[in-house]
XYZ file of C-alpha atoms in Angstrom:
665
model
C 131.002 124.549 7.102
C 130.819 125.077 3.558
C 127.954 125.000 1.526
C 126.549 122.638 -0.946
C 125.238 123.661 -5.257
C 122.856 127.136 -4.885
C 120.710 124.363 -7.048
C 119.159 122.542 -3.544
C 117.916 125.948 -2.343
C 114.507 126.485 -1.543
C 113.191 130.103 -0.908
C 109.938 131.500 0.549
C 108.760 135.329 0.748
C 106.199 137.618 2.318
C 105.384 139.969 0.101
C 103.617 142.602 2.215
C 106.603 142.621 4.427
C 109.078 141.474 1.481
C 110.626 139.771 3.795
C 112.385 136.782 2.509
C 113.737 133.249 3.779
C 116.334 130.804 1.502
C 117.397 127.673 3.063
C 121.059 126.204 2.026
C 122.299 123.015 1.596
C 125.040 122.470 3.896
C 128.168 120.003 2.389
C 128.096 117.975 5.441
C 131.281 115.794 3.155
C 133.636 118.728 3.446
C 136.351 118.104 5.442
C 135.635 121.227 7.576
C 132.161 120.463 8.522
C 132.370 118.804 12.283
C 129.730 116.087 12.540
C 129.880 115.869 16.483
C 128.034 119.405 16.519
C 126.036 118.507 14.101
C 124.370 115.799 15.766
C 124.707 117.544 18.561
C 122.500 120.652 17.346
C 120.592 118.208 15.605
C 119.825 116.083 18.990
C 119.025 119.553 20.989
C 116.624 120.724 17.945
C 114.689 117.059 17.119
C 114.859 115.447 20.183
C 115.240 111.818 19.926
C 112.140 111.463 17.932
C 111.894 111.925 13.999
C 108.497 113.000 11.719
C 107.473 115.030 9.368
C 107.727 118.025 12.410
C 112.120 117.351 12.932
C 114.000 120.076 11.415
C 116.814 117.892 10.501
C 115.793 114.497 9.079
C 118.503 113.727 8.458
C 119.629 113.956 12.110
C 122.788 116.270 10.994
C 122.699 119.447 10.963
C 122.571 119.929 6.817
C 120.961 123.134 6.215
C 121.157 126.425 7.314
C 118.461 129.240 6.757
C 119.115 132.674 5.731
C 116.526 134.996 6.903
C 116.276 138.810 5.042
C 115.472 142.693 7.125
C 115.654 145.419 5.033
C 119.113 147.187 4.604
C 117.284 150.214 3.980
C 114.742 152.184 4.806
C 114.776 154.854 1.343
C 116.475 153.333 -2.042
C 114.891 155.633 -4.325
C 118.662 157.492 -4.313
C 120.560 153.503 -6.209
C 119.813 152.285 -8.869
C 121.477 148.614 -10.832
C 124.656 149.650 -12.821
C 125.265 147.245 -15.438
C 127.941 148.067 -18.174
C 128.450 146.590 -21.552
C 129.822 147.353 -24.156
C 130.681 150.960 -23.128
C 126.721 151.847 -22.302
C 126.022 152.216 -18.598
C 122.747 150.906 -18.163
C 120.913 151.757 -14.923
C 118.437 150.131 -13.596
C 116.356 151.835 -10.509
C 115.177 149.882 -6.898
C 112.858 149.668 -5.003
C 113.960 147.681 -2.251
C 117.142 146.421 -0.796
C 116.595 143.569 1.411
C 120.498 142.289 3.156
C 120.328 137.922 4.397
C 121.065 136.951 7.100
C 121.538 133.777 9.594
C 118.315 132.840 11.438
C 118.738 131.264 14.169
C 115.502 129.831 14.888
C 116.447 126.398 15.642
C 117.741 127.866 18.491
C 114.144 128.536 20.060
C 113.377 125.570 19.060
C 115.949 123.839 21.106
C 115.200 125.573 24.118
C 111.148 125.010 23.966
C 112.308 120.901 23.371
C 114.745 121.392 26.505
C 111.452 122.538 28.515
C 109.216 120.482 27.506
C 111.325 117.906 28.401
C 112.154 119.455 31.567
C 108.127 119.977 32.353
C 107.334 115.766 31.453
C 110.585 114.502 34.010
C 108.474 116.863 37.210
C 104.815 115.600 35.751
C 105.993 111.438 35.697
C 107.485 112.515 39.619
C 104.501 113.850 40.384
C 102.788 110.975 39.159
C 103.937 108.606 41.506
C 102.284 110.189 44.171
C 98.909 108.677 44.806
C 95.707 110.611 42.206
C 93.555 113.005 44.099
C 90.240 115.275 42.910
C 90.852 118.573 43.664
C 87.922 120.908 43.270
C 89.239 124.213 42.387
C 88.073 127.830 42.541
C 87.786 129.224 39.184
C 87.360 132.884 38.879
C 85.461 135.032 36.062
C 86.139 138.147 34.507
C 84.383 140.271 32.199
C 86.771 142.550 29.981
C 85.380 145.987 29.776
C 84.569 147.587 26.975
C 88.132 148.991 24.804
C 88.460 152.139 24.309
C 89.611 154.152 20.606
C 92.842 154.989 23.229
C 93.524 151.014 24.262
C 92.895 150.298 20.549
C 95.398 152.417 18.994
C 98.221 151.640 22.077
C 97.403 147.888 21.436
C 97.588 148.025 17.196
C 101.338 149.538 17.992
C 102.144 147.908 20.119
C 105.382 145.122 19.378
C 103.537 142.245 20.179
C 100.044 143.157 17.517
C 102.770 144.171 15.271
C 104.191 141.033 15.794
C 101.304 138.555 15.875
C 100.221 140.882 12.099
C 103.516 139.462 10.471
C 102.567 135.757 12.114
C 99.415 135.787 10.270
C 100.738 136.082 6.967
C 101.433 133.005 4.792
C 104.879 132.598 3.132
C 104.552 131.757 -0.749
C 107.075 129.049 -1.463
C 109.091 130.431 -4.648
C 110.751 128.728 -7.255
C 114.947 128.961 -7.676
C 116.445 129.706 -10.783
C 120.477 128.604 -11.296
C 122.362 131.081 -12.717
C 122.866 130.114 -16.339
C 119.180 128.511 -16.359
C 117.164 130.447 -19.109
C 114.606 131.569 -17.392
C 117.735 133.451 -15.682
C 118.786 134.343 -18.427
C 115.804 136.297 -20.520
C 115.024 138.012 -16.507
C 118.489 139.178 -16.659
C 118.087 141.264 -20.263
C 115.657 143.371 -18.567
C 118.160 145.407 -16.703
C 118.942 146.000 -20.518
C 117.306 149.699 -21.874
C 115.648 148.543 -24.795
C 115.637 151.765 -27.430
C 118.850 152.380 -29.174
C 118.793 156.243 -29.368
C 118.297 159.309 -27.838
C 114.748 160.219 -29.537
C 113.159 157.146 -27.709
C 114.401 158.931 -24.726
C 113.121 162.241 -24.112
C 114.323 162.300 -20.240
C 117.378 161.678 -21.444
C 117.310 164.367 -23.814
C 118.852 166.809 -20.540
C 122.135 168.566 -19.417
C 124.630 167.088 -17.366
C 123.776 169.207 -14.538
C 119.775 168.468 -14.576
C 119.827 164.384 -15.012
C 121.998 164.649 -12.313
C 119.988 166.389 -10.259
C 116.826 163.913 -11.353
C 119.503 160.953 -10.474
C 120.366 162.803 -6.918
C 117.262 164.956 -5.687
C 117.926 166.372 -2.558
C 116.470 164.731 0.134
C 113.793 167.057 2.139
C 114.581 165.275 4.930
C 117.467 167.282 5.465
C 116.796 169.975 4.108
C 114.062 169.801 7.073
C 116.727 169.415 9.252
C 119.235 172.102 8.501
C 119.854 174.873 10.244
C 119.257 178.316 9.700
C 121.988 179.810 11.153
C 125.054 178.100 12.982
C 124.465 178.009 16.986
C 128.496 176.909 18.355
C 130.299 177.195 15.573
C 130.626 179.603 12.848
C 130.254 178.489 8.949
C 131.453 181.759 7.715
C 130.141 181.116 3.886
C 126.300 180.139 5.572
C 126.363 183.627 7.618
C 127.262 185.602 5.452
C 124.071 184.540 3.046
C 121.811 186.440 7.069
C 120.667 189.737 7.288
C 123.259 192.023 8.991
C 121.443 191.979 11.673
C 121.544 187.994 12.127
C 124.624 188.208 11.411
C 125.888 190.909 13.898
C 123.880 188.467 16.214
C 124.790 185.519 15.505
C 128.881 186.569 15.920
C 128.291 189.488 19.135
C 126.435 185.766 20.427
C 129.623 183.361 20.375
C 131.886 186.446 21.115
C 130.724 188.499 23.369
C 133.020 190.681 23.507
C 134.333 192.161 20.717
C 136.307 195.501 19.014
C 134.356 197.172 16.622
C 137.577 196.710 14.297
C 137.332 192.988 14.719
C 133.619 192.495 14.004
C 134.256 195.124 10.350
C 137.245 192.135 9.185
C 134.467 189.542 10.386
C 131.686 191.455 8.120
C 133.944 191.297 4.824
C 134.997 193.879 3.047
C 132.129 196.382 1.225
C 130.048 195.993 4.552
C 128.896 200.033 5.489
C 129.810 201.156 8.982
C 127.275 203.180 9.130
C 124.487 199.903 9.462
C 127.390 198.573 10.984
C 126.940 201.118 14.260
C 122.837 200.824 13.550
C 122.812 197.028 13.925
C 125.408 196.592 16.855
C 123.543 199.155 19.187
C 120.698 196.934 18.812
C 122.295 193.598 20.583
C 125.786 195.217 22.766
C 126.512 197.875 25.017
C 129.551 199.593 24.589
C 132.249 198.930 27.712
C 135.423 200.628 27.486
C 134.928 200.963 23.528
C 134.324 197.326 23.368
C 131.288 195.940 22.239
C 129.941 193.404 25.011
C 126.917 191.532 23.627
C 123.684 192.827 25.739
C 122.121 190.147 28.479
C 119.084 190.056 27.142
C 120.595 188.327 24.332
C 122.420 185.442 26.249
C 119.716 184.788 28.398
C 115.892 185.264 26.636
C 112.985 185.696 28.643
C 111.437 182.686 29.756
C 114.658 181.271 30.463
C 116.613 179.793 33.084
C 120.009 179.839 34.663
C 121.154 175.795 34.456
C 122.912 176.259 37.101
C 120.124 177.936 39.704
C 117.184 178.005 37.990
C 116.600 181.688 38.613
C 114.805 183.212 35.579
C 116.506 185.866 33.199
C 115.239 188.688 34.232
C 117.483 188.316 37.338
C 120.328 186.970 34.995
C 120.596 189.650 32.867
C 120.253 192.002 36.125
C 123.263 190.492 37.629
C 124.866 190.334 34.184
C 123.844 193.951 33.747
C 126.049 195.559 36.927
C 129.025 193.230 35.917
C 129.128 195.141 32.656
C 128.747 198.361 34.182
C 131.140 197.111 36.960
C 133.536 197.084 33.712
C 132.525 201.039 32.867
C 133.576 202.457 35.355
C 136.539 199.923 36.389
C 138.989 197.984 34.820
C 139.425 195.625 37.958
C 135.882 194.387 39.570
C 135.991 191.836 42.291
C 133.925 188.372 41.908
C 132.671 188.378 46.008
C 131.414 192.090 45.730
C 129.677 191.240 42.612
C 127.555 188.229 44.161
C 127.259 190.167 47.608
C 125.416 192.681 45.734
C 124.007 189.613 43.020
C 122.939 187.666 45.353
C 123.605 185.326 42.679
C 125.623 181.776 43.153
C 128.410 181.019 42.377
C 128.460 179.841 39.677
C 126.734 182.426 37.867
C 128.451 185.150 38.884
C 131.268 183.187 37.408
C 130.090 183.018 34.218
C 129.103 186.263 33.848
C 132.829 186.802 34.606
C 134.059 184.743 31.964
C 132.125 186.596 29.155
C 134.332 189.884 29.243
C 136.949 188.914 31.975
C 139.684 187.683 32.590
C 140.849 186.086 36.190
C 144.373 187.156 38.095
C 145.681 185.749 40.814
C 145.080 188.103 43.956
C 143.988 190.714 42.257
C 140.149 189.917 40.927
C 138.577 190.097 36.733
C 140.752 192.558 34.380
C 138.334 192.600 31.508
C 139.651 190.884 29.297
C 140.265 194.041 25.863
C 143.301 196.790 26.358
C 139.929 200.192 25.998
C 139.609 200.817 22.452
C 140.661 204.874 22.306
C 140.135 204.816 18.547
C 137.080 204.051 18.356
C 136.429 206.568 21.066
C 138.043 209.145 19.537
C 136.471 208.406 16.169
C 132.654 208.500 17.146
C 132.081 210.605 19.761
C 127.872 210.285 19.075
C 128.166 207.089 19.642
C 130.391 207.365 22.932
C 127.433 209.480 24.165
C 124.694 207.630 23.169
C 125.662 204.904 24.947
C 126.250 206.491 28.364
C 122.925 208.444 28.214
C 122.382 203.992 27.978
C 124.252 203.096 31.138
C 123.255 205.951 32.727
C 119.570 204.951 32.891
C 120.624 200.807 34.180
C 122.774 202.852 36.311
C 119.818 204.150 38.228
C 117.325 201.032 37.495
C 120.516 198.466 39.048
C 120.316 201.447 41.977
C 116.831 200.650 42.605
C 116.823 197.059 42.712
C 120.230 196.442 44.708
C 120.348 199.706 47.174
C 123.822 200.943 45.911
C 125.849 202.622 47.921
C 127.751 205.578 47.593
C 130.742 203.188 47.482
C 129.264 200.920 45.136
C 128.295 204.233 42.931
C 132.177 205.805 43.321
C 134.976 204.562 41.444
C 137.808 203.442 42.712
C 140.057 206.058 41.145
C 137.716 208.863 41.917
C 138.244 207.456 45.519
C 142.094 207.715 45.092
C 141.831 211.107 43.586
C 139.294 212.344 45.672
C 140.696 211.131 49.665
C 144.119 213.237 51.284
C 147.105 211.233 50.138
C 148.910 209.641 52.454
C 152.613 209.651 50.922
C 153.954 212.761 50.929
C 157.771 213.677 49.934
C 160.966 213.188 51.781
C 161.402 217.393 52.766
C 157.553 217.848 52.890
C 157.420 215.189 56.106
C 159.881 216.698 58.188
C 158.578 220.370 57.732
C 155.044 218.843 58.556
C 156.608 216.776 61.780
C 158.696 220.318 62.500
C 155.023 221.903 62.702
C 153.589 219.066 64.670
C 155.431 219.088 67.014
C 155.695 222.906 68.114
C 152.293 223.187 67.902
C 151.863 219.765 70.402
C 154.961 220.462 72.073
C 152.985 220.041 75.406
C 152.122 216.763 75.171
C 154.649 215.774 73.474
C 156.917 216.797 77.020
C 154.155 214.917 78.611
C 154.563 211.399 76.921
C 157.977 211.776 77.790
C 158.068 212.384 81.011
C 156.234 209.613 81.733
C 158.440 207.139 79.995
C 161.603 208.844 81.400
C 158.609 207.171 84.789
C 158.306 204.086 83.454
C 161.823 203.202 82.604
C 162.712 204.435 85.671
C 166.143 205.622 84.104
C 168.148 208.022 86.266
C 170.333 209.295 82.667
C 169.876 212.973 82.879
C 168.682 214.162 79.333
C 168.814 217.229 78.355
C 165.989 219.333 77.615
C 163.869 218.636 74.177
C 163.857 222.304 72.333
C 161.405 222.638 68.898
C 164.301 223.603 66.875
C 166.502 220.729 67.944
C 164.055 218.803 66.483
C 164.698 215.961 63.596
C 163.779 212.898 61.668
C 165.290 209.440 62.107
C 167.272 208.689 59.032
C 168.853 205.287 57.839
C 171.702 204.536 55.367
C 170.467 203.465 52.198
C 173.432 200.893 51.938
C 172.533 199.368 54.939
C 168.810 199.641 55.972
C 166.170 200.235 52.920
C 163.487 202.087 54.564
C 160.477 199.558 54.571
C 158.025 200.738 51.389
C 154.575 201.178 52.895
C 152.778 203.455 49.693
C 150.757 200.087 48.719
C 149.358 200.180 51.789
C 148.328 203.873 52.547
C 144.868 203.353 51.050
C 143.806 202.430 54.329
C 142.051 206.122 55.513
C 143.319 204.562 59.712
C 145.399 208.075 59.966
C 148.319 206.508 59.207
C 151.939 208.390 57.470
C 154.404 206.158 56.510
C 153.693 203.860 59.527
C 152.503 206.631 61.618
C 149.539 207.070 63.036
C 148.736 211.235 62.479
C 147.514 212.235 66.277
C 151.027 210.335 67.766
C 153.433 211.829 69.045
C 156.885 211.974 67.550
C 159.126 211.608 70.574
C 160.177 208.065 69.157
C 162.213 209.253 66.299
C 164.088 211.878 67.752
C 167.356 210.570 68.103
C 167.967 206.603 69.122
C 165.471 205.428 71.684
C 165.015 205.681 75.149
C 166.469 203.980 77.257
C 165.261 199.431 77.063
C 163.207 200.924 74.493
C 164.458 198.736 71.796
C 164.507 196.236 74.341
C 160.901 196.513 73.895
C 160.846 196.683 70.530
C 162.782 193.818 70.309
C 159.904 191.996 71.959
C 156.405 192.838 69.782
C 158.473 192.811 67.053
C 159.922 188.690 67.677
C 156.350 188.809 69.220
C 154.227 189.600 66.096
C 157.156 187.948 63.785
C 156.644 184.386 65.578
C 152.833 184.837 65.915
C 152.068 185.394 61.851
C 154.942 182.615 61.028
C 152.688 179.665 62.921
C 149.266 180.683 60.935
C 150.827 181.091 57.415
C 153.985 179.128 58.091
C 155.380 180.571 54.179
C 155.503 184.397 53.503
C 157.197 186.544 51.092
C 158.858 189.213 52.296
C 156.706 191.605 50.828
C 153.115 190.249 52.136
C 155.237 190.082 55.276
C 155.728 194.340 54.488
C 151.451 194.289 54.221
C 150.471 192.297 57.473
C 152.579 194.545 59.784
C 151.325 197.477 58.018
C 147.803 195.890 58.735
C 149.478 195.027 62.658
C 150.564 199.186 63.057
C 147.067 199.906 62.386
C 145.643 198.357 65.189
C 147.534 199.039 67.595
C 147.028 202.396 69.222
C 148.541 205.809 69.210
C 151.753 205.591 71.766
C 152.920 201.809 70.810
C 156.629 201.023 70.645
C 156.784 199.759 67.354
C 155.522 202.772 65.811
C 159.155 203.429 66.608
C 160.197 203.233 63.292
C 161.396 198.844 62.030
C 163.028 198.969 58.847
C 163.448 196.093 56.333
C 166.887 194.768 57.361
C 165.030 194.609 61.271
C 162.513 193.071 59.737
C 164.412 190.657 58.205
C 166.492 189.796 60.742
C 163.512 189.508 63.221
C 162.310 186.745 60.705
C 165.818 184.605 60.411
C 166.272 185.226 64.390
C 162.388 183.106 64.284
C 163.367 179.629 63.067
C 162.427 180.987 59.705
C 164.533 180.236 56.389
C 165.015 182.059 53.517
C 163.991 179.405 50.363
C 165.747 180.440 47.312
C 163.160 178.969 45.130
C 163.971 178.851 40.896
C 161.421 182.039 39.275
C 161.772 182.143 35.757
C 163.835 184.282 34.490
C 161.280 186.530 32.824
C 159.293 186.657 36.271
C 157.899 190.665 37.227
C 157.704 190.001 40.544
C 159.238 193.244 42.776
C 162.258 192.349 45.106
C 160.493 191.862 47.460
C 158.489 189.472 46.456
C 161.586 187.341 45.330
C 162.351 186.974 48.965
C 160.489 183.548 50.137
C 160.876 182.463 53.839
C 159.731 179.527 55.540
C 158.982 178.646 59.599
C 161.706 175.683 59.797
C 160.494 173.868 63.122
C 156.688 174.597 64.300
C 156.968 172.575 66.877
C 153.956 169.964 65.399
C 154.063 165.929 63.676
C 154.155 167.235 60.417
C 157.978 169.412 60.916
C 159.218 166.678 58.380
C 156.608 166.866 56.037
C 156.964 170.613 55.623
C 160.672 170.421 55.537
C 160.411 167.862 52.795
C 158.481 170.084 50.924
C 160.438 172.808 51.099
C 163.697 170.834 50.065
C 161.599 170.599 46.664
C 160.750 174.088 46.155
C 163.794 174.871 46.609
C 165.261 173.538 43.312
C 161.742 173.546 41.620
C 159.181 177.002 41.144
C 155.931 174.872 40.263
C 155.624 171.073 40.671
C 152.873 167.781 40.247
C 151.043 166.995 43.544
C 152.164 163.187 42.360
C 155.902 164.250 42.875
C 155.615 166.637 46.266
C 153.452 162.974 47.970
C 156.136 160.628 46.050
C 158.985 162.720 47.690
C 157.420 162.351 50.683
C 157.018 159.005 50.931
C 160.402 158.600 49.892
C 161.720 161.230 52.901
C 159.609 160.344 55.736
C 159.389 156.877 55.160
C 155.851 155.990 55.166
C 152.533 156.228 52.947
C 151.066 159.488 53.406
C 146.929 159.086 53.485
C 145.357 162.159 51.708
C 144.443 163.994 54.027
C 148.300 164.475 55.430
C 149.020 165.889 51.886
C 146.188 167.885 51.938
C 147.150 168.950 55.454
C 150.710 169.584 54.705
C 150.186 171.412 51.248
C 147.401 173.315 52.212
C 150.188 175.207 54.945
C 153.236 175.639 52.300
C 151.530 175.692 48.831
C 148.785 177.313 46.894
C 147.268 175.506 43.651
C 147.076 176.861 40.358
C 146.076 175.474 36.953
C 146.839 172.272 38.147
C 150.378 173.271 39.604
C 151.616 173.759 43.018
C 153.230 176.652 44.399
C 154.266 178.297 47.352
C 152.786 180.687 48.529
C 152.738 184.260 47.199
C 155.335 182.891 44.031
C 152.341 182.318 41.515
C 152.605 185.030 38.621
C 150.335 185.053 36.633
């Protein structure tokens, strides 16, 4: 459609509402005008009858109405500009209206359609016999309107619409662009003064005039935050007092060395003043400053996860901070067991100041700041006294045991070392044999009776006792130093009170077969539970197994790494040559990965495909594993089946899947 000359235009306005309606003629003779559509719209709106109330008297849609709406709520910052003869003339605006097509004629068409349907229904019923039924009428008396109800009614949408509809339209006369009246009104857009003396408002500096033209918005100033919350603007931050700067920085960073804090505060900042302020919002942990709990959890707040009040959260987080003052590592389960808080809250505490390490726990995120500790011993001493006070409170609240109060490094130092040098171990063994000669003789005779051996054995002499030594080139002795922390009376895999006759030369008679059977039973049961194990993990489980056995058991005869690995291969397991990354920090025992090849269940084939994948890849995505399983097994596995196979052999970390024990932090 195209619009005819603007002379075919009528306008009307509602001054109070600043609402304008323009009615413009449509060129119905234009080739782009669809006459059939125009007739259909006119018929739907007006029907077949034509009278004074008809919207389209020509039975064609020959006009379009445009209705105004407010384009901007605040137009005081806008002006109409006219450039003439090198001069820019500005006229302030008091309102900006945007004209949009009005489709009220469609509402009228819908109303006509409903009237016709009602008339048809009424006509059908009129064919029936008319009956004058008496109908019951219910009369209700309205209650007096309260002030609250009146205010709600006045503010309602229906009332406002009614008020707007009650205002009468004022019809306007349109003057064309070239009309003399239009030209006269247009002259008001130009300034009538020709000199600066008459315009005293313009005798100002450019910056003052710009401020008059674009005054600062009061609303924006009131909404502007006093200090940044999530994203810090360093320029705005440095306009605040020093104490507020430090509080905002620590609240956002949470853990920071003192040197980094000084660099953020800018050059020229007094370090003494910073130290005075930092102690109000942070505590010293391993030479670094950690924001206080009451700064992160103010009073009258609660946990977003569990709804626990801020007081309980502060107490739990103080316990985590206190643990880090005594050790670099913290175990999440221990914190949850002591504080009785939900796992999400405990995780938040730990993430504030530490980093998770696979199979190790949570490590404090920053190294020990030895420089700060040496430079400021007075601050360190004062913070130590504060931590002593916090420890006293935590002891009362959580009923802390002695094991919680003693650092792990002190425990290791105070305990008796279970691993001793080789020469000293030999001397200790000889001394023990001399002291327990009678007991050793009884044990030896008992073993002879059980084995029913007819061999004549020479009587054991104390001076002939020797410790079994295996060649390093053929069989490496099993390293148990990592597991000696278990206070179960074991020295390098041997019970302290155990007899040492099995170490004196070769094992007597059929004892070797018994050792082989016991070792095979342990390896078989372990791999049926775990499916995939590194040599390091297998040795750890074996030492735990030894710790549970009674003194004098045949497995205490001494098991080397080679014997253990040979037994793993004899029980149907295979070594998986996992392609570890070149920069791996894993030990040689952690690089040896063994897996149960056949367990005798329905998932053997799936596990074998999975192990083949990891013999070529160190880490794999789940979709790759699922696709490979579907291709090799010839069936579409559901999620539960894939989860079962992955649970048997793998662990997930960072969105990737690894064989058990091969994840490197």
